[in-house]
Coordinates of C-alpha atoms in Angstrom, one line a residue:
M1 CA 103.7 108.7 95.8
A2 CA 105.8 105.5 96.2
N3 CA 108.4 107.5 97.9
E4 CA 106.2 109.8 100.0
G5 CA 107.4 110.5 103.6
Y6 CA 110.9 109.3 102.8
H7 CA 113.8 111.4 103.8
E8 CA 116.6 109.4 102.2
P9 CA 116.9 107.6 98.9
I10 CA 114.8 104.5 99.0
D11 CA 117.3 102.5 97.3
E12 CA 119.6 103.3 100.1
L13 CA 117.2 101.9 102.6
S14 CA 117.0 98.3 103.8
D15 CA 113.6 96.0 103.4
E16 CA 113.2 96.5 107.2
T17 CA 113.3 100.2 107.0
R18 CA 111.0 100.3 104.3
D19 CA 108.4 98.0 105.9
M20 CA 108.5 99.9 109.1
H21 CA 108.0 103.1 107.2
R22 CA 104.9 101.3 105.8
A23 CA 103.7 100.3 109.2
I24 CA 104.3 103.7 110.6
T25 CA 102.5 105.3 108.0
S26 CA 99.6 102.9 108.2
L27 CA 99.5 103.6 112.2
M28 CA 99.4 107.2 111.3
E29 CA 96.6 106.8 108.7
E30 CA 94.5 104.5 111.2
L31 CA 94.8 107.3 113.9
E32 CA 93.8 110.0 111.5
A33 CA 90.6 107.8 110.6
V34 CA 89.8 107.6 114.4
D35 CA 89.9 111.3 114.7
W36 CA 87.7 111.8 111.5
Y37 CA 85.2 109.3 112.8
N38 CA 85.1 110.7 116.1
Q39 CA 84.3 114.0 114.5
R40 CA 81.7 112.6 112.3
V41 CA 80.0 110.9 115.0
D42 CA 80.0 114.0 117.1
A43 CA 78.5 116.1 114.5
C44 CA 76.0 113.5 113.1
K45 CA 72.4 114.3 114.2
D46 CA 70.9 110.9 113.0
K47 CA 71.6 108.2 115.7
E48 CA 71.6 105.2 113.2
L49 CA 74.1 106.8 111.2
A50 CA 76.2 107.8 114.2
A51 CA 76.2 104.3 115.5
I52 CA 77.4 103.1 112.1
L53 CA 80.1 105.8 112.0
A54 CA 81.1 104.8 115.8
H55 CA 81.3 101.2 114.4
N56 CA 83.8 102.2 111.8
R57 CA 85.8 104.4 114.1
D58 CA 86.3 101.2 116.5
E59 CA 87.4 99.0 113.6
E60 CA 90.1 101.8 112.7
K61 CA 91.1 101.4 116.5
E62 CA 91.6 97.6 115.7
H63 CA 93.6 98.1 112.9
A64 CA 95.8 100.5 114.6
A65 CA 96.5 98.2 117.5
M66 CA 97.4 95.4 115.1
V67 CA 99.8 97.7 113.3
L68 CA 101.3 98.8 116.5
E69 CA 101.8 95.3 117.6
W70 CA 103.5 94.4 114.3
I71 CA 105.9 97.4 115.1
R72 CA 106.3 96.3 118.9
R73 CA 107.3 92.9 117.7
R74 CA 110.1 94.0 115.4
D75 CA 111.5 97.1 117.3
P76 CA 112.9 96.1 120.7
S77 CA 113.3 99.8 121.9
F78 CA 109.5 100.2 121.0
D79 CA 108.8 96.9 122.6
K80 CA 110.4 98.3 126.0
E81 CA 108.6 101.5 126.0
L82 CA 105.3 100.1 125.2
K83 CA 105.8 97.4 128.1
D84 CA 106.8 100.5 130.6
Y85 CA 103.9 102.6 129.7
L86 CA 100.9 100.6 128.4
F87 CA 98.4 99.3 130.9
S88 CA 100.5 100.8 133.8
D89 CA 98.9 102.9 136.8
G90 CA 101.8 105.0 137.6
D91 CA 102.7 108.6 136.1
I92 CA 103.0 108.6 132.5
A93 CA 105.2 111.6 131.9
H94 CA 108.7 111.6 133.4
G95 CA 109.0 113.6 136.6

């Protein structure tokens, strides 16, 4: 389990690369949790439970945003791409 998702020997990876792997894995897990909660909210017949599930989903979004910011601060290329695309009004896809 400790080497899950690694494609190279762990002992050949820097601490920075291993931390980035942890962050990317965490971001993937948070986004997966958002998807799962979206499905649960959509399928739930009890309004009170649906509200609780929606609250939990939104907390996962907060976690994802925090991890994404951590990644942005440590990866200059990611920083550039996020600054180019987030909160912009232009076309998202390259023409």
